[in-house]
Coordinates of C-alpha atoms in Angstrom, one line a residue:
X151 CA 8.5 2.2 40.0
X152 CA 8.8 1.0 36.4
X153 CA 9.9 -2.4 37.7
X154 CA 7.2 -2.7 40.1
X155 CA 4.8 -1.4 37.5
X156 CA 6.3 -4.0 34.7
X157 CA 5.8 -6.7 36.7
X158 CA 3.4 -10.0 35.9
X159 CA 3.4 -7.1 33.0
X160 CA 6.5 -8.5 31.3
X161 CA 4.8 -12.6 31.7
X162 CA 2.0 -11.5 29.8
X163 CA 3.3 -10.4 27.2
X164 CA 6.0 -13.6 27.2
X165 CA 3.1 -15.6 27.6
X166 CA 1.1 -14.5 24.3
X167 CA 4.1 -14.3 22.4
X168 CA 5.3 -17.8 23.3
X169 CA 0.9 -18.9 22.5
X170 CA 1.0 -16.7 18.5
X171 CA 4.7 -19.1 18.3
X172 CA 3.4 -22.2 19.1
X173 CA 0.5 -22.0 17.1
X174 CA 2.8 -20.8 14.3
X175 CA 4.7 -24.0 14.3
X176 CA 1.7 -26.4 14.4
X177 CA 0.2 -24.1 11.0
X178 CA 3.6 -23.6 9.2
X179 CA 4.4 -27.5 8.3
X180 CA 6.3 -27.9 6.3
X181 CA 8.1 -24.5 6.8
X182 CA 7.6 -21.8 4.7
X183 CA 7.6 -18.4 3.8
X184 CA 5.6 -16.0 2.7
X185 CA 8.4 -14.0 0.1
X186 CA 10.5 -15.6 -2.2
X187 CA 13.4 -13.7 -0.9
X188 CA 13.5 -14.9 2.2
X189 CA 15.6 -18.4 0.4
X190 CA 17.8 -15.6 -1.4
X191 CA 19.0 -15.3 2.3
X192 CA 18.3 -18.8 3.6
X193 CA 21.1 -19.7 -0.1
X194 CA 23.6 -17.4 0.6
X195 CA 24.0 -18.8 4.5
X196 CA 24.4 -22.0 2.8
X197 CA 26.6 -20.8 0.6
X198 CA 28.8 -19.3 3.1
X199 CA 29.1 -22.4 4.3
X200 CA 29.9 -25.2 1.3
X201 CA 31.9 -22.5 -1.0
X202 CA 30.3 -23.5 -3.7
X203 CA 29.2 -21.9 -6.8
X204 CA 25.9 -21.3 -6.6
X205 CA 22.8 -21.5 -9.5
X206 CA 23.6 -18.0 -10.6
X207 CA 27.0 -18.5 -11.4
X208 CA 28.9 -16.9 -8.4
X209 CA 30.9 -18.0 -5.9
X210 CA 30.4 -15.4 -3.3
X211 CA 26.6 -14.8 -2.3
X212 CA 25.0 -12.1 -4.2
X213 CA 21.5 -10.1 -3.3
X214 CA 22.9 -10.1 0.3
X215 CA 20.5 -7.0 1.6
X216 CA 21.9 -8.2 5.0
X217 CA 24.8 -8.7 6.4
X218 CA 24.1 -9.8 10.0
X219 CA 20.9 -11.7 9.1
X220 CA 23.0 -13.9 6.8
X221 CA 26.0 -14.2 9.2
X222 CA 23.7 -15.1 12.4
X223 CA 21.5 -17.8 10.2
X224 CA 24.7 -19.4 9.5
X225 CA 25.2 -21.0 12.8
X226 CA 21.9 -22.2 13.3
X227 CA 21.8 -23.2 9.8
X228 CA 24.8 -25.6 10.8
X229 CA 22.9 -27.3 13.5
X230 CA 19.3 -27.7 11.5
X231 CA 17.5 -28.2 8.2
X232 CA 18.2 -24.0 6.6
X233 CA 14.0 -23.8 6.7
X234 CA 13.3 -24.3 10.7
X235 CA 17.3 -22.3 10.9
X236 CA 15.6 -18.9 9.5
X237 CA 12.5 -19.7 10.8
X238 CA 14.0 -20.4 14.1
X239 CA 15.8 -16.5 13.5
X240 CA 12.4 -15.0 12.8
X241 CA 11.2 -15.9 16.2
X242 CA 14.4 -15.0 17.8
X243 CA 14.6 -11.9 16.2
X244 CA 10.5 -11.2 17.1
X245 CA 11.1 -12.6 20.8
X246 CA 13.9 -9.7 21.2
X247 CA 12.1 -6.8 19.5
X248 CA 8.4 -7.9 21.6
X249 CA 11.2 -7.0 24.9
X250 CA 13.0 -4.0 23.7
X251 CA 9.3 -3.3 23.2
X252 CA 7.5 -4.2 26.3
X253 CA 10.6 -2.1 28.3
X254 CA 10.3 0.7 25.6
X255 CA 6.9 1.6 26.6
X256 CA 6.6 0.9 30.4
X257 CA 9.7 3.4 30.7
X258 CA 8.0 6.2 28.2
X259 CA 4.5 5.5 29.8
X260 CA 5.5 4.7 33.2
X261 CA 1.3 3.0 32.5
X262 CA 2.0 -0.8 33.0
X263 CA -1.2 -1.9 30.6
X264 CA -0.6 0.2 27.9
X265 CA 2.7 -1.3 27.7
X266 CA 0.9 -5.1 27.6
X267 CA -1.5 -4.0 25.4
X268 CA 1.1 -2.3 23.3
X269 CA 3.9 -5.0 23.3
X270 CA 1.4 -7.4 22.4
X271 CA -0.2 -4.6 19.8
X272 CA 3.3 -4.6 18.3
X273 CA 3.5 -8.0 16.8
X274 CA -0.2 -9.6 16.4
X275 CA -1.3 -6.7 14.7
X276 CA -3.1 -6.8 11.4
X277 CA -0.4 -8.0 8.7
X278 CA 2.0 -7.0 11.6
X279 CA 3.1 -11.2 12.6
X280 CA 3.2 -11.9 8.3
X281 CA 6.0 -9.6 8.7
X282 CA 8.1 -10.8 11.3
X283 CA 7.9 -13.6 9.8
X284 CA 8.4 -13.3 6.5
X285 CA 11.9 -14.8 6.3
X286 CA 13.9 -12.0 6.2
X287 CA 15.5 -9.1 8.6
X288 CA 12.5 -7.2 8.9
X289 CA 11.9 -8.5 12.5
X290 CA 15.7 -7.9 13.8
X291 CA 15.1 -4.5 12.4
X292 CA 12.5 -3.5 14.4
X293 CA 14.4 -5.1 17.0
X294 CA 16.9 -2.9 16.5
X295 CA 15.2 0.2 16.1
X296 CA 12.8 0.1 19.7
X297 CA 16.3 -1.1 21.6
X298 CA 17.7 1.9 20.2
X299 CA 14.9 4.1 21.2
X300 CA 14.9 2.1 24.5
X301 CA 18.8 2.7 25.0
X302 CA 18.1 6.6 24.3
X303 CA 15.7 7.1 27.2
X304 CA 18.7 7.0 29.6
X305 CA 21.7 9.1 28.3
X306 CA 23.4 9.6 32.1
X307 CA 23.9 5.5 32.2
X308 CA 27.4 5.0 30.7
X309 CA 27.3 1.1 30.8
X310 CA 23.7 2.3 28.4
X311 CA 25.6 4.8 26.3
X312 CA 27.5 2.4 25.5
X313 CA 25.3 -0.3 24.3
X314 CA 24.0 2.3 21.9
X315 CA 27.2 3.3 20.7
X316 CA 27.7 -0.8 19.7
X317 CA 24.6 -0.7 17.9
X318 CA 24.8 2.4 16.1
X319 CA 27.3 1.4 14.6
X320 CA 25.2 -2.2 13.6
X321 CA 22.6 -0.2 12.4
X322 CA 23.7 -0.2 9.2
X323 CA 24.8 -4.0 8.5
X324 CA 21.2 -5.0 9.5
X325 CA 19.6 -3.0 7.0
X326 CA 21.4 -0.1 5.0
X327 CA 19.2 2.5 5.1
X328 CA 19.6 2.6 9.2
X329 CA 22.1 4.5 8.2
X330 CA 20.5 7.3 8.7
X331 CA 19.5 6.4 11.8
X332 CA 22.6 5.9 13.0
X333 CA 23.5 9.3 11.8
X334 CA 20.8 11.4 13.4
X335 CA 21.8 9.3 16.9
X336 CA 25.7 10.0 16.6
X337 CA 24.6 13.9 15.5
X338 CA 22.2 13.7 18.8
X339 CA 25.1 12.2 20.9
X340 CA 27.6 14.8 19.5
X341 CA 25.4 17.8 20.6
X342 CA 24.9 16.6 23.6
X343 CA 28.0 15.6 25.1
X344 CA 30.0 18.2 22.8
X345 CA 31.7 19.4 26.3
X346 CA 33.0 16.1 27.4
X347 CA 34.9 15.7 24.1
X348 CA 36.6 12.3 25.7
X349 CA 34.0 10.4 26.7
X350 CA 32.6 11.6 23.3
X351 CA 35.1 10.0 21.5
X352 CA 35.2 7.0 23.0
X353 CA 31.3 6.5 22.3
X354 CA 32.2 7.4 18.7
X355 CA 35.2 4.9 18.6
X356 CA 33.2 2.0 19.6
X357 CA 30.6 2.6 17.0
X358 CA 33.4 3.1 14.6
X359 CA 35.4 -0.1 15.3
X360 CA 32.0 -2.2 15.4
X361 CA 30.9 -0.8 11.6
X362 CA 35.0 -1.0 11.0
X363 CA 34.6 -4.5 12.1
X364 CA 31.6 -5.3 10.4
X365 CA 32.9 -3.8 6.8
X366 CA 35.6 -6.2 7.3
X367 CA 33.5 -8.8 7.4
X368 CA 30.7 -8.0 4.8
X369 CA 33.6 -7.6 2.0
X370 CA 35.5 -11.0 3.0
X371 CA 32.2 -12.8 2.5
X372 CA 30.3 -10.9 -0.1
X373 CA 33.2 -8.3 -1.7
X374 CA 30.7 -5.7 -1.2
X375 CA 30.5 -2.3 1.5
X376 CA 26.8 -1.8 0.2
X377 CA 25.0 -4.5 -1.0
X378 CA 23.7 -3.8 -4.7
X379 CA 19.8 -5.2 -3.9
X380 CA 18.8 -1.8 -3.8
X381 CA 20.4 -0.6 -6.9
X382 CA 18.9 -3.4 -8.8
X383 CA 15.4 -2.5 -7.0
X384 CA 15.7 1.0 -8.7
X385 CA 17.3 0.4 -11.8
X386 CA 14.3 -2.7 -12.4
X387 CA 10.9 -1.0 -10.8
X388 CA 12.1 2.1 -13.1
X389 CA 11.2 5.4 -11.1
X390 CA 13.9 7.4 -12.5
X391 CA 11.6 9.6 -15.2
X392 CA 8.9 10.3 -12.1
X393 CA 8.9 13.7 -11.1
X394 CA 9.7 14.7 -8.1
X395 CA 6.1 16.2 -6.8
X396 CA 4.9 12.4 -8.3
X397 CA 7.8 11.2 -5.9
X398 CA 6.3 12.5 -3.2
X399 CA 3.6 11.6 -3.5
X400 CA 3.6 7.7 -4.2
X401 CA 5.6 7.9 -0.4
X402 CA 2.4 9.8 0.6
X403 CA 0.3 7.4 -0.9
X404 CA 2.5 4.3 0.5
X405 CA 2.1 5.9 3.8
X406 CA -1.8 6.8 3.7
X407 CA -2.5 3.4 2.6
X408 CA -0.4 0.9 5.1
X409 CA -2.3 -1.7 7.0
X410 CA -0.8 0.0 9.9
X411 CA -1.4 3.9 8.5
X412 CA -3.7 4.7 11.8
X413 CA -0.7 3.4 14.1
X414 CA 2.0 5.4 12.2
X415 CA 0.4 8.8 13.6
X416 CA 2.1 7.4 16.5
X417 CA 5.1 9.4 14.6
X418 CA 4.1 13.4 15.4
X419 CA 3.9 12.4 19.5
X420 CA 8.0 11.4 19.0
X421 CA 9.2 14.8 19.9
X422 CA 7.8 13.7 23.1
X423 CA 10.5 10.9 23.6
X424 CA 14.1 11.9 24.5
X425 CA 16.0 12.3 21.0
X426 CA 12.9 12.3 19.9
X427 CA 13.7 14.7 17.4
X428 CA 16.5 13.0 15.9
X429 CA 13.9 9.7 15.4
X430 CA 11.4 12.2 13.6
X431 CA 14.5 13.7 11.7
X432 CA 15.1 9.6 10.6
X433 CA 12.1 8.7 9.5
X434 CA 11.6 12.1 7.4
X435 CA 15.2 10.9 6.2
X436 CA 14.0 7.6 5.4
X437 CA 11.0 8.9 4.0
X438 CA 12.8 11.3 1.6
X439 CA 15.4 9.4 0.5
X440 CA 12.7 6.4 -0.7
X441 CA 11.6 9.3 -2.5
X442 CA 14.7 10.0 -4.4
X443 CA 15.3 6.9 -5.2
X444 CA 12.6 4.5 -5.5
X445 CA 9.1 5.8 -3.7
X446 CA 7.6 2.8 -5.5
X447 CA 9.4 0.6 -3.2
X448 CA 7.2 1.7 0.1
X449 CA 4.8 -0.6 -1.6
X450 CA 6.7 -3.8 -2.3
X451 CA 6.0 -6.7 -0.1
X452 CA 2.9 -5.8 2.2
X453 CA 4.6 -2.2 2.5
X454 CA 7.3 -4.1 4.0
X455 CA 9.8 -1.1 4.3
X456 CA 7.3 1.0 6.2
X457 CA 6.8 -1.0 9.4
X458 CA 10.0 -0.5 11.2
X459 CA 8.3 2.6 12.0
X460 CA 6.1 0.9 13.4
X461 CA 7.8 0.7 17.0
X462 CA 8.4 4.4 16.8
X463 CA 5.3 5.4 16.0
X464 CA 4.2 3.1 19.2
X465 CA 6.8 5.1 21.5
X466 CA 5.0 7.7 19.9
X467 CA 1.7 7.0 21.5
X468 CA 3.0 5.8 24.4
X469 CA 4.7 9.2 25.9
X470 CA 1.4 10.5 24.8
X471 CA 0.4 8.1 27.1
X472 CA 2.2 9.6 29.9
X473 CA 1.2 13.2 29.4
X474 CA -1.8 13.7 31.7
X475 CA -3.0 16.6 30.5
X476 CA -3.2 15.4 27.3
X477 CA -7.8 14.6 26.8
X478 CA -9.1 15.2 30.5
X479 CA -6.5 11.7 31.4
X480 CA -8.1 9.7 29.7
X481 CA -4.8 9.1 27.2
X482 CA -3.9 6.2 28.7
X483 CA -6.6 4.4 28.1
X484 CA -7.9 5.7 24.3
X485 CA -3.9 4.4 24.2
X486 CA -4.6 1.4 25.2
X487 CA -8.1 0.9 23.0
X488 CA -6.2 1.3 20.3
X489 CA -4.3 -1.2 20.6
X490 CA -6.6 -3.8 21.6
X491 CA -7.7 -3.2 18.1
X492 CA -4.6 -3.9 16.7
X493 CA -4.6 -7.1 18.7
X494 CA -8.2 -7.8 17.2
X495 CA -7.6 -7.3 13.9
X496 CA -5.0 -9.7 14.8
X497 CA -7.4 -12.3 15.2
X498 CA -9.8 -11.5 12.8
X499 CA -7.8 -11.1 9.5
X500 CA -3.9 -10.9 10.7
X501 CA -3.1 -14.8 11.2
X502 CA -5.3 -16.3 8.4
X503 CA -3.3 -13.6 6.2
X504 CA -0.5 -15.0 7.6
X505 CA -1.3 -18.5 7.1
X506 CA -2.6 -17.8 3.3
X507 CA 0.6 -16.1 2.3
X508 CA 2.6 -19.4 2.7
X509 CA 0.2 -21.3 -0.3
X510 CA 2.8 -19.1 -2.7
X511 CA 6.2 -21.7 -1.7
X512 CA 3.8 -24.6 -1.9
X513 CA 3.6 -23.7 -5.8
X514 CA 7.1 -22.7 -5.8
X515 CA 7.8 -26.4 -4.4
X516 CA 5.8 -28.2 -7.5
X517 CA 7.4 -25.8 -9.6
X518 CA 11.2 -27.4 -8.2
X519 CA 10.0 -30.7 -8.7
X520 CA 8.3 -30.3 -11.9
X521 CA 11.3 -29.1 -13.4
X522 CA 13.6 -31.6 -12.1
X523 CA 11.8 -34.0 -13.9
X524 CA 10.4 -32.0 -17.1
X525 CA 13.4 -29.6 -18.5
X526 CA 16.9 -30.4 -19.8
X527 CA 19.8 -30.2 -17.4
X528 CA 21.5 -27.5 -19.4
X529 CA 18.3 -25.6 -19.6
X530 CA 19.2 -21.7 -18.8
X531 CA 16.1 -20.0 -17.3
X532 CA 14.7 -17.0 -17.3
X533 CA 13.6 -16.2 -13.9
X534 CA 12.2 -13.4 -11.5
X535 CA 11.7 -15.0 -7.9
X536 CA 15.0 -16.1 -8.3
X537 CA 14.8 -17.8 -3.7
X538 CA 13.2 -20.6 -3.6
X539 CA 14.0 -22.2 -7.0
X540 CA 17.8 -20.8 -7.3
X541 CA 18.1 -22.8 -3.9
X542 CA 16.4 -25.8 -4.7
X543 CA 17.5 -26.4 -8.4
X544 CA 21.0 -27.0 -10.2
X545 CA 19.9 -25.3 -13.0
X546 CA 21.7 -22.7 -14.5
X547 CA 19.6 -19.4 -13.5
X548 CA 19.6 -15.6 -14.9
X549 CA 17.5 -13.3 -12.3
X550 CA 16.4 -11.0 -14.9
X551 CA 15.8 -8.2 -12.4
X552 CA 19.7 -8.4 -10.4
X553 CA 19.3 -9.4 -7.2
X554 CA 21.0 -12.8 -7.7
X555 CA 22.7 -11.8 -11.9
X556 CA 24.2 -8.1 -10.8
X557 CA 25.2 -7.9 -14.6
X558 CA 20.7 -7.8 -15.1
X559 CA 21.4 -3.9 -13.4
X560 CA 23.7 -2.5 -16.5
X561 CA 20.6 -3.2 -19.3
X562 CA 17.9 -1.9 -16.6
X563 CA 20.2 1.1 -15.6
X564 CA 20.4 1.8 -19.4
X565 CA 16.8 0.9 -20.8
X566 CA 13.8 0.7 -17.6
X567 CA 15.5 3.4 -15.4
X568 CA 15.6 7.0 -17.1
X569 CA 12.4 5.9 -19.3
X570 CA 10.4 4.9 -16.4
X571 CA 9.4 1.9 -16.9
X572 CA 8.3 1.5 -20.2
X573 CA 11.5 0.8 -21.7
X574 CA 11.8 -3.0 -19.2
X575 CA 10.7 -4.9 -22.2
X576 CA 14.3 -3.7 -24.0
X577 CA 16.0 -4.7 -21.0
X578 CA 14.6 -8.3 -20.9
X579 CA 15.1 -8.9 -24.2
X580 CA 18.7 -8.0 -23.9
X581 CA 19.1 -9.8 -21.0
X582 CA 17.6 -13.1 -22.2
X583 CA 20.1 -12.6 -26.1
X584 CA 23.7 -12.0 -23.7
X585 CA 23.1 -14.6 -21.2
X586 CA 21.5 -17.0 -23.8
X587 CA 18.6 -18.4 -22.5
X588 CA 16.4 -20.8 -23.5
X589 CA 13.4 -21.4 -20.7
X590 CA 11.7 -18.9 -17.9
X591 CA 9.6 -19.3 -14.9
X592 CA 7.2 -16.1 -14.6
X593 CA 4.9 -15.8 -12.0
X594 CA 1.2 -15.4 -13.3
X595 CA 0.4 -12.3 -12.0
X596 CA 0.3 -9.2 -12.7
X597 CA 3.4 -6.7 -13.8
X598 CA 5.4 -9.6 -13.8
X599 CA 3.4 -11.0 -15.4
X600 CA 4.4 -8.6 -18.6
X601 CA 7.9 -10.3 -18.5
X602 CA 6.0 -12.7 -20.9
X603 CA 4.6 -9.9 -23.3
X604 CA 8.1 -7.8 -23.3
X605 CA 9.7 -11.2 -24.7
X606 CA 6.9 -11.7 -27.4
X607 CA 7.1 -8.3 -28.3
X608 CA 10.7 -8.2 -28.9
X609 CA 10.2 -11.5 -31.1
X610 CA 10.9 -14.6 -29.2
X611 CA 8.4 -17.9 -28.8
X612 CA 7.1 -18.8 -25.7
X613 CA 6.0 -22.5 -25.7
X614 CA 4.0 -23.4 -22.0
X615 CA 5.0 -26.0 -20.9
X616 CA 4.0 -25.4 -17.1
X617 CA 0.7 -23.0 -17.1
X618 CA -1.8 -24.9 -15.4
X619 CA -5.1 -22.7 -14.5
X620 CA -3.8 -23.8 -10.8
X621 CA -0.5 -22.8 -11.2
X622 CA 1.0 -19.3 -9.9
X623 CA 4.4 -19.8 -11.4
X624 CA 4.3 -20.3 -15.5
X625 CA 7.3 -22.1 -17.4
X626 CA 7.8 -21.7 -21.1
X627 CA 10.7 -22.5 -23.9
X628 CA 12.1 -19.7 -25.4
X629 CA 12.9 -19.5 -29.5
X630 CA 14.9 -16.4 -29.7
X631 CA 13.8 -14.5 -32.7
X632 CA 17.3 -15.2 -34.7
X633 CA 16.1 -18.7 -34.0
X634 CA 12.2 -18.2 -35.3
X635 CA 13.9 -16.1 -38.4
X636 CA 15.9 -19.0 -39.5
X637 CA 12.9 -21.4 -39.9
X638 CA 10.8 -18.9 -41.6
X639 CA 13.6 -19.0 -44.3

């Protein structure tokens, strides 16, 4: 019955997705990404191909959060320009996500209208396309989550059980925190199959085999089994001095103020989905882990780390629509109306938000061109947005955050983390002194602009070289405190 309901529905979703993809290809020329970290991934994939030492002095990729995303980018980069490869991968991941979403929503709800509108809303809600096209692993993670949801709906299908076992072995290497989803689904599978030990052992061996293969690739490519990126962010953003109630409050506010906060209410209906309690346990574990490590991280980059909950929430809404006893049988109509509102939000603001977000990379392009013409070749540049500038220039760079310069993490663990960010300036000063930096590139925005203030407070002289009113990124020539003192003498 479901296959009959789906006939034609999938084609409609595909046409809608193709339309947004086509509009993106027209509007995003030259190809740009709204987040600087996208260029870290591009540079890392390119480094795997070339084997060259990067601008930060490392022979192997650093700052690689998603092994799978980086490795998938490599073959695409061999046949097309790297930005085109990254955008192509983002579109392929979005397509996999939407296909999985349609199949999952149709399976769970049994209602074609819910599946069609929910699937279109799943990529066309406000800021969803921005996140899917951000050049990072977000779309890949959302695809993996929804295909996991789909596969758990068929516990008696041997082929789908094997696919699920393999997929949950991949999850931690798409994004490290998805290891929590692997754990809860493994527990659920063990509880369901404990009377069938041979079958459970085979599935466990498949999961562990896939994970072991990817772990070996991670070690070979990066020299790490667990990326240092999360640790770098925890140390730099300095939530360490916060009390547990404050941490939980930040998490609550992050969820409540998320661009699709009302959509996330569908998470409450997850217990209606098969293995829904395990999925809900993942949500709780994820939020608790965020609270204990870096609660403010949920606010970063338009709250992108919350978007993996969107496919889970949509699955919950689909389960609600399948309940004939809910809201006097009007649940499908109400859920479909909510999906239509999400789509309307994309038309009214989501598309323009994505398009306008690409402007930041345009300034980085101008910055890189300016730097090549105006900075000395032996400049040592302190930087915090470590992606595009590092990819497009040959200067010796130092990442003050620590994503691309892991040595910076030590200073932030000493000063920034225990002081809840109050002593971040001491860490910035220590890094700048130790690395003998001569210049700095600083985004003229709240928070990031404080790096300039920290340096001045520590006694550094900052001479602006590029600081026009239309420049997002300002460039300074730095004079360390000891040289200033010597000049005065």
